[in-house]
Short mmCIF file of C-alpha atoms in Angstrom, two decimals:
data_model
loop_
_atom_site.label_atom_id
_atom_site.label_comp_id
_atom_site.label_asym_id
_atom_site.label_seq_id
_atom_site.Cartn_x
_atom_site.Cartn_y
_atom_site.Cartn_z
CA MET A 453 0.00 0.00 0.00
CA THR A 454 1.34 3.43 -0.95
CA ALA A 455 2.47 5.49 2.00
CA LEU A 456 1.01 8.98 2.41
CA HIS A 457 2.65 12.13 3.71
CA LEU A 458 1.08 15.18 5.35
CA ARG A 459 2.57 18.40 6.68
CA GLY A 460 0.70 20.92 8.79
CA VAL A 461 0.10 22.35 12.23
CA LEU A 462 -0.98 19.44 14.42
CA LEU A 463 -3.66 20.16 16.98
CA PRO A 464 -3.75 20.45 19.92
CA GLU A 465 0.07 20.51 19.87
CA GLY A 466 0.15 23.67 17.75
CA ARG A 467 3.43 22.92 15.97
CA SER A 468 4.03 22.35 12.26
CA ARG A 469 5.11 18.77 11.77
CA ASP A 470 5.20 15.95 9.25
CA LEU A 471 3.12 12.80 9.49
CA TRP A 472 3.25 9.67 7.39
CA VAL A 473 0.51 7.09 7.00
CA GLN A 474 0.76 3.45 6.01
CA ASP A 475 -1.37 0.37 6.67
CA GLY A 476 -3.97 2.55 8.36
CA LEU A 477 -1.61 3.90 11.02
CA ILE A 478 0.14 7.20 11.71
CA SER A 479 3.93 7.29 11.70
CA THR A 480 6.04 10.16 12.94
CA GLU A 481 9.05 8.59 11.21
CA PRO A 482 9.67 9.14 7.49
CA LEU A 483 8.45 6.47 5.06
CA GLU A 484 10.07 6.00 1.68
CA ASP A 485 8.24 6.89 -1.52
CA ALA A 486 5.36 8.50 0.40
CA VAL A 487 2.93 10.58 -1.65
CA THR A 488 2.25 14.04 -0.22
CA VAL A 489 -1.50 14.61 0.03
CA PHE A 490 -1.53 17.71 2.26
CA ASP A 491 1.08 20.41 2.72
CA GLY A 492 0.39 23.49 4.80
CA GLY A 493 -2.64 24.10 6.98
CA TYR A 494 -4.03 22.42 10.11
CA VAL A 495 -4.53 18.78 11.07
CA LEU A 496 -7.07 17.56 13.62
CA PRO A 497 -7.56 14.07 15.03
CA GLY A 498 -10.78 12.59 13.67
CA PRO A 499 -13.79 14.57 14.95
CA VAL A 500 -16.34 12.87 17.22
CA ASP A 501 -20.11 13.18 17.36
CA ALA A 502 -20.68 11.99 20.92
CA HIS A 503 -24.47 11.82 20.61
CA CYS A 504 -25.76 10.58 17.27
CA HIS A 505 -28.45 8.16 16.10
CA VAL A 506 -27.46 6.27 12.98
CA GLY A 507 -30.56 4.25 12.18
CA ILE A 508 -33.24 6.78 13.16
CA GLY A 509 -34.95 9.12 10.70
CA PRO A 510 -37.65 11.78 10.98
CA HIS A 511 -40.35 9.09 10.99
CA GLY A 512 -38.63 6.49 13.16
CA PRO A 513 -36.43 3.49 12.35
CA VAL A 514 -34.75 3.36 8.92
CA ASP A 515 -33.24 0.50 6.93
CA LEU A 516 -29.51 -0.17 6.74
CA ASP A 517 -29.12 1.55 3.38
CA GLU A 518 -30.51 4.79 4.81
CA ALA A 519 -28.45 4.33 7.98
CA ALA A 520 -25.36 4.08 5.78
CA ASN A 521 -26.39 7.27 3.99
CA GLN A 522 -26.64 9.01 7.36
CA ALA A 523 -23.13 7.86 8.30
CA GLU A 524 -21.81 9.03 4.92
CA THR A 525 -23.32 12.47 5.52
CA ASP A 526 -21.56 12.67 8.88
CA ARG A 527 -18.26 11.56 7.32
CA ALA A 528 -18.50 14.14 4.53
CA ALA A 529 -18.77 16.83 7.23
CA GLY A 530 -15.64 15.48 8.91
CA THR A 531 -17.07 13.24 11.64
CA LEU A 532 -14.98 10.08 11.84
CA LEU A 533 -16.11 8.62 15.18
CA ILE A 534 -19.74 8.31 16.29
CA ARG A 535 -21.05 7.36 19.70
CA ASP A 536 -24.45 6.09 18.66
CA CYS A 537 -26.75 6.85 21.59
CA GLY A 538 -29.43 4.28 20.86
CA ALA A 539 -30.99 2.89 17.71
CA PRO A 540 -33.89 0.48 17.12
CA VAL A 541 -32.06 -1.28 14.27
CA ASP A 542 -28.88 -3.34 14.41
CA THR A 543 -26.28 -1.17 12.72
CA SER A 544 -23.38 -3.51 13.44
CA PRO A 545 -23.05 -4.45 9.72
CA LEU A 546 -22.01 -0.84 9.06
CA GLN A 547 -18.96 -1.39 11.25
CA ALA A 548 -17.55 -3.69 8.56
CA ARG A 549 -17.48 -0.83 6.04
CA ALA A 550 -14.05 0.78 6.04
CA ASP A 551 -15.40 3.89 4.32
CA LEU A 552 -17.82 4.77 7.12
CA PRO A 553 -17.06 6.47 10.45
CA ARG A 554 -16.26 4.23 13.37
CA ILE A 555 -19.47 3.62 15.32
CA LEU A 556 -19.74 2.82 19.02
CA ARG A 557 -23.23 1.42 19.49
CA ALA A 558 -25.32 1.66 22.64
CA GLY A 559 -27.99 -0.83 21.50
CA ARG A 560 -31.59 0.21 22.04
CA HIS A 561 -32.88 2.83 24.42
CA LEU A 562 -34.40 1.33 27.56
CA ALA A 563 -37.71 2.92 28.58
CA ARG A 564 -41.16 2.21 30.05
CA PRO A 565 -44.34 1.76 27.97
CA LYS A 566 -45.60 5.08 26.52
CA ARG A 567 -42.66 6.92 28.07
CA TYR A 568 -40.56 7.62 24.98
CA ILE A 569 -40.81 8.20 21.24
CA PRO A 570 -42.89 5.32 19.81
CA GLY A 571 -40.95 2.55 18.08
CA LEU A 572 -37.48 3.50 19.27
CA ALA A 573 -36.99 1.95 22.71
CA GLU A 574 -37.21 -1.45 24.29
CA GLU A 575 -40.12 -0.89 26.64
CA LEU A 576 -40.00 -2.64 30.01
CA GLU A 577 -43.37 -3.43 31.56
CA ASP A 578 -41.72 -4.26 34.88
CA PRO A 579 -39.23 -1.54 35.89
CA GLU A 580 -37.51 -3.93 38.29
CA VAL A 581 -36.06 -5.90 35.35
CA LEU A 582 -34.00 -2.89 34.31
CA PRO A 583 -30.69 -4.41 35.53
CA GLU A 584 -31.24 -7.53 33.42
CA ALA A 585 -32.18 -5.44 30.38
CA VAL A 586 -29.07 -3.31 30.86
CA ALA A 587 -26.90 -6.43 30.93
CA GLU A 588 -28.49 -7.60 27.65
CA GLN A 589 -27.88 -4.27 25.94
CA ALA A 590 -24.32 -4.18 27.26
CA ALA A 591 -23.70 -7.53 25.56
CA ARG A 592 -25.13 -6.24 22.26
CA GLY A 593 -23.42 -2.86 22.18
CA ASP A 594 -19.91 -1.46 22.14
CA GLY A 595 -19.39 -0.40 25.71
CA TRP A 596 -22.40 1.88 26.26
CA VAL A 597 -26.00 1.47 27.42
CA LYS A 598 -28.65 4.19 26.98
CA LEU A 599 -31.47 4.77 29.47
CA VAL A 600 -34.41 7.10 29.12
CA GLY A 601 -34.19 8.90 32.44
CA ASP A 602 -37.30 11.06 32.15
CA TRP A 603 -40.17 11.68 29.76
CA VAL A 604 -43.69 13.04 29.86
CA ASP A 605 -45.86 11.16 32.33
CA ARG A 606 -49.41 11.58 31.08
CA SER A 607 -50.80 11.02 34.57
CA VAL A 608 -49.05 14.16 35.87
CA GLY A 609 -48.78 16.12 32.62
CA ASP A 610 -45.08 16.84 32.95
CA LEU A 611 -41.62 15.31 32.86
CA ALA A 612 -41.13 12.59 35.45
CA PRO A 613 -38.53 9.88 36.19
CA LEU A 614 -38.98 6.39 34.74
CA TRP A 615 -37.02 4.39 37.31
CA SER A 616 -36.66 4.02 41.06
CA ASP A 617 -33.34 4.92 42.63
CA GLU A 618 -32.89 1.29 43.68
CA ALA A 619 -33.37 0.02 40.12
CA LEU A 620 -30.94 2.61 38.79
CA GLY A 621 -28.25 1.63 41.27
CA LYS A 622 -28.56 -2.02 40.32
CA ALA A 623 -28.67 -1.18 36.60
CA VAL A 624 -25.49 0.91 36.63
CA GLU A 625 -23.76 -1.76 38.69
CA ALA A 626 -24.84 -4.41 36.15
CA ALA A 627 -23.53 -2.37 33.24
CA HIS A 628 -20.17 -1.78 34.90
CA ARG A 629 -19.92 -5.46 35.76
CA HIS A 630 -20.34 -6.23 32.05
CA GLY A 631 -17.72 -3.68 31.01
CA ALA A 632 -20.15 -1.02 29.77
CA ARG A 633 -20.76 2.59 30.68
CA VAL A 634 -24.25 4.05 31.11
CA THR A 635 -25.74 7.27 29.84
CA ALA A 636 -29.24 8.66 30.09
CA HIS A 637 -31.56 11.03 28.31
CA VAL A 638 -32.68 13.62 30.88
CA PHE A 639 -34.46 16.92 30.22
CA GLY A 640 -35.86 17.81 33.64
CA GLU A 641 -34.67 17.99 37.22
CA ARG A 642 -36.32 15.13 39.11
CA ALA A 643 -34.55 12.17 37.51
CA LEU A 644 -31.05 13.54 37.84
CA GLY A 645 -30.42 12.91 41.54
CA GLY A 646 -31.08 9.19 41.33
CA LEU A 647 -28.96 8.82 38.20
CA LEU A 648 -26.01 10.68 39.66
CA ASP A 649 -26.21 8.85 42.98
CA ALA A 650 -26.25 5.57 41.04
CA GLY A 651 -22.88 6.46 39.53
CA ILE A 652 -24.01 6.98 35.97
CA ASP A 653 -21.18 7.79 33.57
CA CYS A 654 -22.80 10.45 31.40
CA ILE A 655 -25.87 12.66 31.14
CA GLU A 656 -27.40 13.59 27.79
CA HIS A 657 -29.02 17.05 27.50
CA GLY A 658 -28.96 17.79 31.24
CA THR A 659 -31.05 20.94 31.04
CA GLY A 660 -32.43 20.36 34.53
CA LEU A 661 -29.08 20.38 36.30
CA ASP A 662 -28.74 22.68 39.29
CA ASP A 663 -25.50 23.89 40.85
CA ALA A 664 -25.35 21.11 43.44
CA MET A 665 -25.80 18.45 40.76
CA ILE A 666 -23.15 20.10 38.61
CA GLU A 667 -20.72 20.04 41.52
CA GLN A 668 -21.52 16.35 42.05
CA MET A 669 -20.82 15.62 38.37
CA ALA A 670 -17.51 17.45 38.60
CA ARG A 671 -16.50 15.44 41.70
CA GLN A 672 -17.52 12.15 40.15
CA GLY A 673 -16.16 12.83 36.67
CA THR A 674 -19.61 12.36 35.16
CA ALA A 675 -19.66 13.61 31.58
CA LEU A 676 -22.26 15.89 29.99
CA VAL A 677 -23.24 15.89 26.31
CA PRO A 678 -25.69 18.80 26.16
CA THR A 679 -26.77 18.58 22.48
CA LEU A 680 -27.26 22.32 22.31
CA ILE A 681 -28.59 22.31 18.76
CA ASN A 682 -31.38 19.99 19.89
CA ILE A 683 -32.18 22.15 22.91
CA GLU A 684 -32.97 24.86 20.37
CA ASN A 685 -36.08 22.79 19.55
CA PHE A 686 -37.54 22.94 23.07
CA PRO A 687 -39.90 25.84 22.27
CA SER A 688 -41.38 23.87 19.37
CA PHE A 689 -41.77 20.81 21.63
CA ALA A 690 -43.65 23.05 24.06
CA SER A 691 -45.89 24.52 21.36
CA ALA A 692 -46.89 21.03 20.23
CA ALA A 693 -47.83 19.92 23.77
CA VAL A 694 -51.27 21.51 23.85
CA LYS A 695 -52.63 18.75 26.13
CA TYR A 696 -49.88 19.26 28.71
CA PRO A 697 -49.53 22.93 29.66
CA ASP A 698 -47.30 22.17 32.67
CA TYR A 699 -44.89 20.26 30.43
CA ALA A 700 -44.97 23.08 27.88
CA SER A 701 -44.10 25.77 30.40
CA HIS A 702 -41.44 23.50 31.91
CA MET A 703 -39.75 22.99 28.53
CA ARG A 704 -39.76 26.71 27.84
CA ARG A 705 -38.14 27.34 31.21
CA LEU A 706 -35.49 24.68 30.60
CA HIS A 707 -34.75 26.24 27.23
CA ARG A 708 -34.50 29.73 28.72
CA ASP A 709 -31.95 28.60 31.30
CA SER A 710 -30.02 26.11 29.15
CA ASP A 711 -27.07 28.29 28.16
CA ARG A 712 -26.47 29.24 31.79
CA THR A 713 -26.73 25.59 32.87
CA VAL A 714 -24.15 24.37 30.37
CA ARG A 715 -21.88 27.35 31.05
CA ARG A 716 -21.97 26.54 34.77
CA ALA A 717 -21.03 22.92 34.03
CA ILE A 718 -18.08 24.04 31.91
CA GLU A 719 -16.89 26.46 34.60
CA ALA A 720 -17.21 23.76 37.29
CA GLY A 721 -14.95 21.38 35.37
CA VAL A 722 -17.55 18.85 34.24
CA PRO A 723 -16.25 16.96 31.18
CA VAL A 724 -18.44 18.32 28.37
CA TYR A 725 -18.43 16.84 24.86
CA ALA A 726 -19.98 17.72 21.51
CA GLY A 727 -22.98 15.72 20.35
CA THR A 728 -25.62 16.71 17.82
CA ASP A 729 -28.47 14.27 18.57
CA ALA A 730 -28.65 13.72 14.79
CA GLY A 731 -31.43 11.38 13.73
CA GLY A 732 -35.10 12.19 14.04
CA GLY A 733 -35.49 15.95 14.13
CA ILE A 734 -31.80 16.86 13.73
CA GLU A 735 -30.08 16.43 10.39
CA HIS A 736 -26.82 14.50 10.19
CA GLY A 737 -23.62 16.37 9.39
CA ARG A 738 -24.12 19.23 11.89
CA LEU A 739 -21.22 18.63 14.27
CA VAL A 740 -19.68 22.01 13.48
CA ASP A 741 -22.90 23.72 14.56
CA GLU A 742 -22.62 22.02 17.95
CA ILE A 743 -18.97 23.03 18.32
CA VAL A 744 -19.90 26.64 17.58
CA ALA A 745 -22.72 26.42 20.14
CA LEU A 746 -20.34 25.14 22.83
CA HIS A 747 -18.13 28.15 22.18
CA ARG A 748 -21.18 30.42 22.40
CA VAL A 749 -22.08 29.19 25.88
CA GLY A 750 -18.64 29.53 27.38
CA MET A 751 -15.95 27.27 25.97
CA SER A 752 -12.91 28.80 24.37
CA ARG A 753 -12.51 27.88 20.71
CA GLU A 754 -9.76 25.44 21.62
CA GLN A 755 -11.88 23.85 24.35
CA ALA A 756 -14.76 23.47 21.92
CA LEU A 757 -12.43 21.86 19.39
CA GLY A 758 -11.19 19.46 22.05
CA ALA A 759 -14.76 18.61 23.05
CA ALA A 760 -15.26 17.27 19.54
CA THR A 761 -11.78 15.90 18.80
CA TRP A 762 -8.83 15.08 21.05
CA SER A 763 -10.65 15.21 24.40
CA ALA A 764 -13.68 13.30 23.10
CA ARG A 765 -11.47 10.66 21.48
CA ARG A 766 -9.56 10.13 24.71
CA TRP A 767 -12.86 9.82 26.64
CA LEU A 768 -14.01 7.11 24.25
CA GLY A 769 -10.70 5.25 24.25
CA PHE A 770 -9.22 6.47 20.96
CA ALA A 771 -5.86 8.10 20.35
CA GLY A 772 -5.10 11.37 18.61
CA LEU A 773 -2.27 12.26 16.25
CA GLU A 774 0.27 9.89 17.77
CA HIS A 775 2.79 7.47 16.36
CA GLY A 776 1.02 4.13 15.89
CA ALA A 777 -2.47 5.58 16.23
CA ALA A 778 -5.19 4.90 13.70
CA ALA A 779 -4.92 7.35 10.82
CA ASP A 780 -8.28 9.04 11.30
CA LEU A 781 -7.72 12.75 10.73
CA VAL A 782 -9.03 15.81 8.94
CA CYS A 783 -7.02 18.61 7.34
CA TYR A 784 -8.07 22.24 6.98
CA ALA A 785 -6.61 25.20 5.11
CA ASP A 786 -7.44 27.71 7.86
CA ASP A 787 -6.90 27.67 11.60
CA PRO A 788 -10.07 26.57 13.44
CA ARG A 789 -8.64 28.02 16.67
CA VAL A 790 -9.15 31.43 15.07
CA ASP A 791 -12.43 30.74 13.28
CA LEU A 792 -14.47 27.63 14.04
CA ASP A 793 -16.25 27.99 10.71
CA ALA A 794 -13.00 26.75 9.13
CA LEU A 795 -14.24 23.30 10.18
CA ARG A 796 -16.96 23.52 7.54
CA PHE A 797 -14.35 23.23 4.78
CA PRO A 798 -12.23 20.08 5.17
CA GLU A 799 -9.41 19.86 2.61
CA ARG A 800 -8.53 16.20 3.21
CA ILE A 801 -10.25 13.46 5.21
CA LEU A 802 -8.35 10.29 6.09
CA LEU A 803 -10.24 7.39 7.63
CA ARG A 804 -8.41 4.19 8.56
CA GLY A 805 -5.53 5.56 6.52
CA ASP A 806 -7.48 5.98 3.29
CA LEU A 807 -8.42 9.24 1.62
CA VAL A 808 -12.20 9.47 1.75
CA GLY A 809 -12.51 13.17 1.12
#
């Protein structure tokens, strides 16, 4: 296989250096007869969408061909690693395609009947079997399990928790015993205490976090993936909830306070990562929008870049631009530390050592 050569400013290091690529791996040592494919500019380790749903479309589950199209859209925008936060279809066959982003699957969402979007979750009639269901999803996925922490409870007309604190504690313990981490969809306030006390590894959205919860997350190292570009849809969710005025006003309040909530988490040292929530109502390929949003709410440009590249990769167990690391990287003409919109214009995309863009 022909060796490739790249020269540019490596991030986050910030120095101009040469890299070589062969057999899908990065080398910092020269390789003979390498073909130069990029010379001058900026090189980032493969960007990460830490909350994405390959396999879900605007009307629910999609077939594998459409799921592959979704992954291709993400790749074209520069996303090379996806943490898939729950899908109702088995997307594992896509992992065999070398031209698609790497996908870490969380299996199916775990929810209660009528307590999540229809057709997406495995619905548990008996909430006490949650630990067993978590163990099953841990065996099917790639190191993550996704819970629905809260959703509209029609009997109260507002967001409410799905699980008892006891069930959550046993569920997180079961996942960890099977080598998986646990994350949960949570919009409101009431479900968060039980999830954090159970030792959950990550919170998705997290718009109901208060300062005490944020401090607990910082102490525990619990990650937050706020999906800011999805939070932008909260007012429309509220407008559609004509039968549930309490829920509607609650969602508007969560939206109003969301920037402050995420900013407080960043300031407190909570690990915060970029995730779009693509699938359903969010189009694929919008990772840059989420990075820009993280900068808007309080991250420096470099922090926002890290939340979608080197820091996110390390969190998920993947290396950056290191000797011997997988050659998943994206090259840009302009410095994204100066202007994040530079990320919208990738010059070269290497995935598993092959040029795919």
